[in-house]
Amino acid sequence: MSAAHEKESALTIPDGARTGGDGPAAAATGAGTSPAAAQVTSSELLSVVASRELAGRRTVFAGIGLPTLATELARLTVAPRAEVVYESGVCGAHPSHLPETIADAVLITGAEAVLSMPALFGCVLQGGHIDVGFLGAAQIDRFGNLNTSVIGDWERPEVRLPGSGGGVEVMANSREVFVVMRRHDPRSFVRTLDFCTTPGPDRALAEGIRPLGAGVTRVVTELGVLAREGVGDELRLVAVHPGVTAEQVRVATGWDLKVAATVATVAPPTPAELRLLREDVDPGRVYLR
Amino acid sequence: MSAAHEKESALTIPDGARTGGDGPAAAATGAGTSPAAAQVTSSELLSVVASRELAGRRTVFAGIGLPTLATELARLTVAPRAEVVYESGVCGAHPSHLPETIADAVLITGAEAVLSMPALFGCVLQGGHIDVGFLGAAQIDRFGNLNTSVIGDWERPEVRLPGSGGGVEVMANSREVFVVMRRHDPRSFVRTLDFCTTPGPDRALAEGIRPLGAGVTRVVTELGVLAREGVGDELRLVAVHPGVTAEQVRVATGWDLKVAATVATVAPPTPAELRLLREDVDPGRVYLR
Amino acid sequence: MERTTDRSDGPDKVMSMKAAVAAFVQDGATVCLEGFTHLVPTAAGHEIIRQGRRDLTVVRMTADIVVDQMIAAGCVAKLVSSFVGNSSAGSLGELRRRLERAVPEPLEFEEYSHYGMVCRYLAGSQRLPFYPLRSYGGSDLPSVNSALRKVTSPYPGADGEPEQIYVVPPVNPDVTIIHAQRADRRGNTQMWGLTGVQAEAVYAARKAVVVVEEIVADEVVRSDPNRTLVPAHAVDAVVVCPRGAHPSFAQGYYDRDNAFYRAWSHISKDPVRLRDWLAEWVYGTADHAGYVDKLGEAFWEGLAVGEALSEPVNYGRRL
Amino acid sequence: MERTTDRSDGPDKVMSMKAAVAAFVQDGATVCLEGFTHLVPTAAGHEIIRQGRRDLTVVRMTADIVVDQMIAAGCVAKLVSSFVGNSSAGSLGELRRRLERAVPEPLEFEEYSHYGMVCRYLAGSQRLPFYPLRSYGGSDLPSVNSALRKVTSPYPGADGEPEQIYVVPPVNPDVTIIHAQRADRRGNTQMWGLTGVQAEAVYAARKAVVVVEEIVADEVVRSDPNRTLVPAHAVDAVVVCPRGAHPSFAQGYYDRDNAFYRAWSHISKDPVRLRDWLAEWVYGTADHAGYVDKLGEAFWEGLAVGEALSEPVNYGRRL
């Protein structure tokens, strides 16, 4: 099974921890994390970095896993009023247990509202009520266009992936989109997508369709953070994790990656962030393993 | 106030009884009803005749008043499985009291389903689930096109009527439409509508729009019954009440009314029909006065 | 592992009717008031009258008593509607004078059918450029309403030929005001009985005000999330206003005042009587609580309803 | 005056799963199975397998385990879907073999996004020639799915220029099968928790089968008419099949069998193991009651849920 195929959906970040092989050791020895981060798992690192990007955001369309962890952490830190809207139609969930899927029964019991699919996709998402949508992908290109359909040719693919789910709609209708990619390598960060399932606004505009949002504005990876302002803009490296160089990121990227004039170093997760994440958000370490 | 304006809606038959002046005496002395019908009010007569036309029909889209009485009576006689769907969204009502409006609280309590407007108009009506829609109108023409908007010019009308309500949709989407017109006179049965609010299928087709149903197939009046098969067909007189002549009906009609080769005489309401209507359907005589 | 913390935060949006109308209804605005016979936001309309708003475009499927009152009070420059009548009880006197004789001044009127209005809300709520519907073919309505247009389907019709269909444009009111049975303080709104097109009208609007019979504890709302037809993220203000739908009704709270519907046909027929009515019942009351008091408890007892409780359903709890 | 008679008639539509599938699912038919993770009509899919249906076009937003099983059993010629994966648990082995290597034979696949599928149901349920949505601009999906087309809006866009938008065609399945918590004998169907697109999928279909956890008395349904998402007039058959959504869940009745979701990725990866599974659990059981018994009560206790009752609401009674 290819790495790409491990995703559960376009809305769920592939979580290596859940299929084994990505514990603290992997993070510590992987991409050259600093000593300070050595006790931090890859899941924790990505969750913390993504949470910081949610400052000031209100409505987040997210799948289970890292996006939910990031949003829950953000609610405790930089975005106290952030609300997760789930693709299943749940708004204002107050789960008694950490949910295992976006449709987990514990998300429904005690929720503030459960919407039908037409209301969720039509009124909430297409209606423009989502500030940030989280997406994952098998492949991403320099403009943040995404492939979640196939590796290889669509008609006879090498790997058949799950497809769009609501990914096309999240991209077209959220004000901005965050992508979390655990693996940062040239197989995933590609010059040309095998298939564009989920187009960003540049591709839409080229076809004469006016999108609502900016498309992908943040890509958080094991190596750093790529950013993009909106229409016409390319992803560029704006931050690296401690110990990672810009050149390492460029080599791991399948196109000629632009690098910001000043590349920041991502501040390692603070003790406070880690404590909240570990003790409050996911005390059972369902996703933080 | 013009007679035309007394309608509560396109879905409600004007009920003279409710504004006074149409008791048994009026019916008896009005249009030359037979001695046998002398004890029968106009409301009762129209309800009974309309109920018979519902034989075999299942779903009836109806307003309060005569259409409801007719459908309730039909459920007890010729159409035991007939169900009224109300414009307010109520399906399978089991009211504790006779409802005074299509939105009466007693229609909701104990109902089988209450639908939103998008579901009612989109799925039930436009979706093609209605066998018979009942409509009223200020004016009707020979093809069953209806005016419920204005008497006179739309921009500065002599009388402003309530307008379509859901009448346009009932006509466009019901398999057939029954019209009950208490008053049969040239002011209501007109050669040319002042304004066509609610077009039958002929007018729709002339514009290249393909309607679902047959349009108006029955018009029940104080004088008799007009019928029409569907697209391309004109209303023609098929039955008269006892004591009424075809010529009387033609004189009361604003166009050169076609008359069927054989004009039947409407069988007067039977004692059984009257008993059901009076004792079971409307024991409080809310609409039967 | 059971989680021990819960974060029911988010802003409290409760404000007075006076403050909500002052904040969200500006002169010249497009104001949608929805509620199909049931849960008509009458009290909000009265507060708009009290605050003397002008040049409003009012969007409402069934333009009924509250619209006639707002027109008479001089608040309304334009009406967008699919039924302009006093329900089953007769006429709207002021509206007819305006449309038939431009007395005391003209009223702009945009006429639809019910589903045309529903589709405008659907398009507005879904941010669509248009919404198709199988109405209007052969009608004279498109001749007096240029918003009713046609598109050709890119798929062949049932007969293999190209197919045309009418469409309506979205409506995106500056503010939508609805009345509901209950909400929590952050605006999660629950309604039952006839629910009409209120959820879509809220989502179509730039701002939304929900007027409720009562604010309930978060736990009440959260015991039945499927009953929440309007989630908090779509709501800007929650106004507590018991009996605010009178003379219409609130299922399970009070019944319809049919006598007043019948009376309105007479009151509104006479411009002087209509203005006297407004002076006494709207301008003469400080707010809806004053209107309710003025009607008196004996009156409200006449509209009281008994109990018919829904059977609870089980949402389940992880063991 | 209070009325003393009531007429709760209409046809009883209760039938066995065997009879319902025999009557409503024909070889070559377009069969919609809906339920978004929640209330997946698994038992119906298994009965379709037992009866050996062939050449079906299956329409389902989230093609998951039951679809993989139906494909493996040779029932499916074509799949119309917007997500082909084993939920959060991995892969659908049979589906991947078909699409990646045409092993043991090809499978026709029509790919959409979720909202594209929703809009196909909306168009189908509303008898529209198409439904517009703000998706697909710039996507490669239209290059592999010619059903995705564009129309030009007859209204100018926000910038005053003409505006194009993608549309999808209606889907009108020969039969839609859904699973729900409860219905009355005539088909008034009540669901809570995630309700997805089931109501629209039913209205879009020529025939509709509702599978329920339980049949309840008319009075239970009628105590809460707003909970009825599918009225009787849209339903052709009611099948009582407790635990018929396993391995998915029924809110308030039993929880999701997450272990089986995870197991399916392994089972389906091996064609022999997959066929053994079908032999044992589908062909080897006479009906869903047999499947339920075979799993055993201890198993079901593991999926049991506790009580979290909705607060009743008052519908009111005229005094």
mmCIF file of N, CA and C in Angstrom, chain A residues 201-268:
data_model
loop_
_atom_site.group_PDB
_atom_site.id
_atom_site.type_symbol
_atom_site.label_atom_id
_atom_site.label_comp_id
_atom_site.label_asym_id
_atom_site.label_seq_id
_atom_site.Cartn_x
_atom_site.Cartn_y
_atom_site.Cartn_z
ATOM 1 N N PRO A 201 -7.811 28.155 -6.460
ATOM 2 C CA PRO A 201 -8.495 29.226 -7.198
ATOM 3 C C PRO A 201 -7.822 29.583 -8.531
ATOM 4 N N ASP A 202 -6.519 29.361 -8.631
ATOM 5 C CA ASP A 202 -5.871 29.723 -9.900
ATOM 6 C C ASP A 202 -6.394 28.873 -11.048
ATOM 7 N N ARG A 203 -6.481 27.587 -10.806
ATOM 8 C CA ARG A 203 -7.024 26.708 -11.845
ATOM 9 C C ARG A 203 -8.489 27.022 -12.114
ATOM 10 N N ALA A 204 -9.242 27.333 -11.082
ATOM 11 C CA ALA A 204 -10.650 27.674 -11.291
ATOM 12 C C ALA A 204 -10.787 28.919 -12.163
ATOM 13 N N LEU A 205 -9.999 29.932 -11.833
ATOM 14 C CA LEU A 205 -10.064 31.187 -12.588
ATOM 15 C C LEU A 205 -9.666 30.985 -14.034
ATOM 16 N N ALA A 206 -8.675 30.116 -14.250
ATOM 17 C CA ALA A 206 -8.236 29.855 -15.614
ATOM 18 C C ALA A 206 -9.382 29.303 -16.446
ATOM 19 N N GLU A 207 -10.349 28.692 -15.770
ATOM 20 C CA GLU A 207 -11.509 28.139 -16.475
ATOM 21 C C GLU A 207 -12.687 29.104 -16.430
ATOM 22 N N GLY A 208 -12.489 30.267 -15.826
ATOM 23 C CA GLY A 208 -13.565 31.254 -15.794
ATOM 24 C C GLY A 208 -14.528 31.080 -14.635
ATOM 25 N N ILE A 209 -14.159 30.253 -13.672
ATOM 26 C CA ILE A 209 -15.010 30.060 -12.494
ATOM 27 C C ILE A 209 -14.394 30.837 -11.336
ATOM 28 N N ARG A 210 -15.194 31.688 -10.711
ATOM 29 C CA ARG A 210 -14.667 32.528 -9.636
ATOM 30 C C ARG A 210 -14.833 31.857 -8.282
ATOM 31 N N PRO A 211 -13.741 31.487 -7.670
ATOM 32 C CA PRO A 211 -13.826 30.821 -6.369
ATOM 33 C C PRO A 211 -14.042 31.837 -5.260
ATOM 34 N N LEU A 212 -14.465 31.352 -4.092
ATOM 35 C CA LEU A 212 -14.706 32.250 -2.971
ATOM 36 C C LEU A 212 -13.414 32.606 -2.245
ATOM 37 N N GLY A 213 -12.610 31.597 -1.953
ATOM 38 C CA GLY A 213 -11.508 31.811 -1.029
ATOM 39 C C GLY A 213 -10.153 31.892 -1.692
ATOM 40 N N ALA A 214 -9.151 31.859 -0.850
ATOM 41 C CA ALA A 214 -7.773 32.035 -1.291
ATOM 42 C C ALA A 214 -7.120 30.720 -1.690
ATOM 43 N N GLY A 215 -7.798 29.599 -1.431
ATOM 44 C CA GLY A 215 -7.157 28.307 -1.644
ATOM 45 C C GLY A 215 -6.215 27.997 -0.498
ATOM 46 N N VAL A 216 -5.200 27.175 -0.779
ATOM 47 C CA VAL A 216 -4.271 26.775 0.269
ATOM 48 C C VAL A 216 -3.402 27.972 0.673
ATOM 49 N N THR A 217 -3.389 28.280 1.952
ATOM 50 C CA THR A 217 -2.540 29.375 2.453
ATOM 51 C C THR A 217 -1.433 28.869 3.369
ATOM 52 N N ARG A 218 -1.599 27.661 3.891
ATOM 53 C CA ARG A 218 -0.582 27.114 4.770
ATOM 54 C C ARG A 218 -0.431 25.620 4.486
ATOM 55 N N VAL A 219 0.835 25.181 4.400
ATOM 56 C CA VAL A 219 1.127 23.755 4.351
ATOM 57 C C VAL A 219 2.102 23.479 5.489
ATOM 58 N N VAL A 220 1.650 22.684 6.434
ATOM 59 C CA VAL A 220 2.491 22.347 7.578
ATOM 60 C C VAL A 220 3.013 20.933 7.361
ATOM 61 N N THR A 221 4.340 20.785 7.400
ATOM 62 C CA THR A 221 4.942 19.473 7.151
ATOM 63 C C THR A 221 5.946 19.136 8.249
ATOM 64 N N GLU A 222 6.524 17.965 8.111
ATOM 65 C CA GLU A 222 7.555 17.539 9.063
ATOM 66 C C GLU A 222 8.813 18.399 8.955
ATOM 67 N N LEU A 223 8.915 19.164 7.855
ATOM 68 C CA LEU A 223 10.127 19.970 7.670
ATOM 69 C C LEU A 223 9.920 21.441 8.003
ATOM 70 N N GLY A 224 8.693 21.921 7.814
ATOM 71 C CA GLY A 224 8.479 23.341 8.075
ATOM 72 C C GLY A 224 7.106 23.783 7.637
ATOM 73 N N VAL A 225 7.024 25.056 7.294
ATOM 74 C CA VAL A 225 5.743 25.636 6.909
ATOM 75 C C VAL A 225 5.897 26.351 5.571
ATOM 76 N N LEU A 226 5.039 25.998 4.615
ATOM 77 C CA LEU A 226 4.955 26.736 3.350
ATOM 78 C C LEU A 226 3.738 27.651 3.439
ATOM 79 N N ALA A 227 3.821 28.796 2.774
ATOM 80 C CA ALA A 227 2.696 29.722 2.807
ATOM 81 C C ALA A 227 2.446 30.286 1.422
ATOM 82 N N ARG A 228 1.254 30.803 1.274
ATOM 83 C CA ARG A 228 0.812 31.321 -0.018
ATOM 84 C C ARG A 228 -0.287 32.331 0.299
ATOM 85 N N GLU A 229 -0.267 33.476 -0.395
ATOM 86 C CA GLU A 229 -1.207 34.540 -0.051
ATOM 87 C C GLU A 229 -2.591 34.323 -0.639
ATOM 88 N N GLY A 230 -2.618 33.808 -1.863
ATOM 89 C CA GLY A 230 -3.913 33.678 -2.537
ATOM 90 C C GLY A 230 -3.700 33.584 -4.031
ATOM 91 N N VAL A 231 -4.714 34.027 -4.780
ATOM 92 C CA VAL A 231 -4.695 33.875 -6.231
ATOM 93 C C VAL A 231 -3.395 34.424 -6.831
ATOM 94 N N GLY A 232 -2.776 33.629 -7.691
ATOM 95 C CA GLY A 232 -1.584 34.065 -8.398
ATOM 96 C C GLY A 232 -0.288 33.789 -7.655
ATOM 97 N N ASP A 233 -0.424 33.445 -6.403
ATOM 98 C CA ASP A 233 0.766 33.269 -5.578
ATOM 99 C C ASP A 233 1.162 31.788 -5.525
ATOM 100 N N GLU A 234 2.467 31.562 -5.443
ATOM 101 C CA GLU A 234 2.998 30.211 -5.278
ATOM 102 C C GLU A 234 3.297 29.948 -3.814
ATOM 103 N N LEU A 235 3.263 28.682 -3.443
ATOM 104 C CA LEU A 235 3.726 28.318 -2.101
ATOM 105 C C LEU A 235 5.205 28.655 -1.975
ATOM 106 N N ARG A 236 5.576 29.229 -0.815
ATOM 107 C CA ARG A 236 6.988 29.480 -0.575
ATOM 108 C C ARG A 236 7.318 29.069 0.855
ATOM 109 N N LEU A 237 8.547 28.703 1.057
ATOM 110 C CA LEU A 237 8.970 28.266 2.393
ATOM 111 C C LEU A 237 9.090 29.491 3.294
ATOM 112 N N VAL A 238 8.354 29.488 4.395
ATOM 113 C CA VAL A 238 8.434 30.635 5.308
ATOM 114 C C VAL A 238 9.039 30.259 6.652
ATOM 115 N N ALA A 239 9.042 28.969 6.966
ATOM 116 C CA ALA A 239 9.612 28.575 8.264
ATOM 117 C C ALA A 239 10.089 27.131 8.201
ATOM 118 N N VAL A 240 11.117 26.874 8.960
ATOM 119 C CA VAL A 240 11.621 25.502 9.082
ATOM 120 C C VAL A 240 11.639 25.126 10.556
ATOM 121 N N HIS A 241 11.538 23.826 10.790
ATOM 122 C CA HIS A 241 11.687 23.368 12.164
ATOM 123 C C HIS A 241 13.150 23.503 12.578
ATOM 124 N N PRO A 242 13.409 23.584 13.855
ATOM 125 C CA PRO A 242 14.794 23.715 14.319
ATOM 126 C C PRO A 242 15.659 22.594 13.740
ATOM 127 N N GLY A 243 16.812 22.967 13.195
ATOM 128 C CA GLY A 243 17.734 21.974 12.666
ATOM 129 C C GLY A 243 17.527 21.644 11.202
ATOM 130 N N VAL A 244 16.401 22.103 10.619
ATOM 131 C CA VAL A 244 16.140 21.859 9.200
ATOM 132 C C VAL A 244 16.622 23.079 8.415
ATOM 133 N N THR A 245 17.242 22.845 7.255
ATOM 134 C CA THR A 245 17.674 23.967 6.426
ATOM 135 C C THR A 245 16.714 24.153 5.265
ATOM 136 N N ALA A 246 16.715 25.350 4.751
ATOM 137 C CA ALA A 246 15.882 25.634 3.578
ATOM 138 C C ALA A 246 16.259 24.708 2.433
ATOM 139 N N GLU A 247 17.524 24.435 2.285
ATOM 140 C CA GLU A 247 17.962 23.587 1.191
ATOM 141 C C GLU A 247 17.408 22.167 1.324
ATOM 142 N N GLN A 248 17.367 21.670 2.568
ATOM 143 C CA GLN A 248 16.753 20.350 2.792
ATOM 144 C C GLN A 248 15.311 20.329 2.306
ATOM 145 N N VAL A 249 14.603 21.406 2.571
ATOM 146 C CA VAL A 249 13.195 21.458 2.165
ATOM 147 C C VAL A 249 13.090 21.529 0.642
ATOM 148 N N ARG A 250 13.962 22.303 0.034
ATOM 149 C CA ARG A 250 13.937 22.423 -1.435
ATOM 150 C C ARG A 250 14.201 21.072 -2.093
ATOM 151 N N VAL A 251 15.121 20.329 -1.537
ATOM 152 C CA VAL A 251 15.446 19.010 -2.096
ATOM 153 C C VAL A 251 14.262 18.046 -1.945
ATOM 154 N N ALA A 252 13.522 18.242 -0.860
ATOM 155 C CA ALA A 252 12.396 17.337 -0.598
ATOM 156 C C ALA A 252 11.147 17.728 -1.380
ATOM 157 N N THR A 253 11.263 18.808 -2.121
ATOM 158 C CA THR A 253 10.104 19.321 -2.854
ATOM 159 C C THR A 253 10.310 19.098 -4.350
ATOM 160 N N GLY A 254 9.259 18.621 -5.013
ATOM 161 C CA GLY A 254 9.379 18.208 -6.417
ATOM 162 C C GLY A 254 9.395 19.348 -7.419
ATOM 163 N N TRP A 255 9.223 20.571 -6.982
ATOM 164 C CA TRP A 255 9.356 21.708 -7.876
ATOM 165 C C TRP A 255 10.378 22.669 -7.294
ATOM 166 N N ASP A 256 10.697 23.671 -8.060
ATOM 167 C CA ASP A 256 11.709 24.640 -7.647
ATOM 168 C C ASP A 256 11.078 25.573 -6.604
ATOM 169 N N LEU A 257 11.135 25.153 -5.362
ATOM 170 C CA LEU A 257 10.403 25.830 -4.278
ATOM 171 C C LEU A 257 10.971 27.220 -3.999
ATOM 172 N N LYS A 258 10.100 28.198 -3.988
ATOM 173 C CA LYS A 258 10.506 29.552 -3.600
ATOM 174 C C LYS A 258 10.729 29.602 -2.092
ATOM 175 N N VAL A 259 11.678 30.436 -1.725
ATOM 176 C CA VAL A 259 12.012 30.564 -0.310
ATOM 177 C C VAL A 259 11.857 32.029 0.079
ATOM 178 N N ALA A 260 11.192 32.271 1.184
ATOM 179 C CA ALA A 260 10.981 33.645 1.638
ATOM 180 C C ALA A 260 12.318 34.315 1.936
ATOM 181 N N ALA A 261 12.348 35.634 1.833
ATOM 182 C CA ALA A 261 13.571 36.384 2.083
ATOM 183 C C ALA A 261 14.120 36.041 3.467
ATOM 184 N N THR A 262 13.217 35.962 4.408
ATOM 185 C CA THR A 262 13.624 35.557 5.750
ATOM 186 C C THR A 262 12.867 34.294 6.114
ATOM 187 N N VAL A 263 13.593 33.239 6.324
ATOM 188 C CA VAL A 263 12.949 31.988 6.741
ATOM 189 C C VAL A 263 13.031 31.895 8.258
ATOM 190 N N ALA A 264 11.897 31.868 8.877
ATOM 191 C CA ALA A 264 11.851 31.785 10.337
ATOM 192 C C ALA A 264 12.136 30.361 10.792
ATOM 193 N N THR A 265 12.494 30.255 12.019
ATOM 194 C CA THR A 265 12.597 28.934 12.634
ATOM 195 C C THR A 265 11.365 28.742 13.513
ATOM 196 N N VAL A 266 10.702 27.627 13.301
ATOM 197 C CA VAL A 266 9.495 27.349 14.068
ATOM 198 C C VAL A 266 9.876 27.191 15.533
ATOM 199 N N ALA A 267 9.223 27.933 16.378
ATOM 200 C CA ALA A 267 9.473 27.767 17.814
ATOM 201 C C ALA A 267 8.985 26.393 18.226
ATOM 202 N N PRO A 268 9.799 25.633 18.901
ATOM 203 C CA PRO A 268 9.363 24.300 19.315
ATOM 204 C C PRO A 268 8.129 24.407 20.206
#
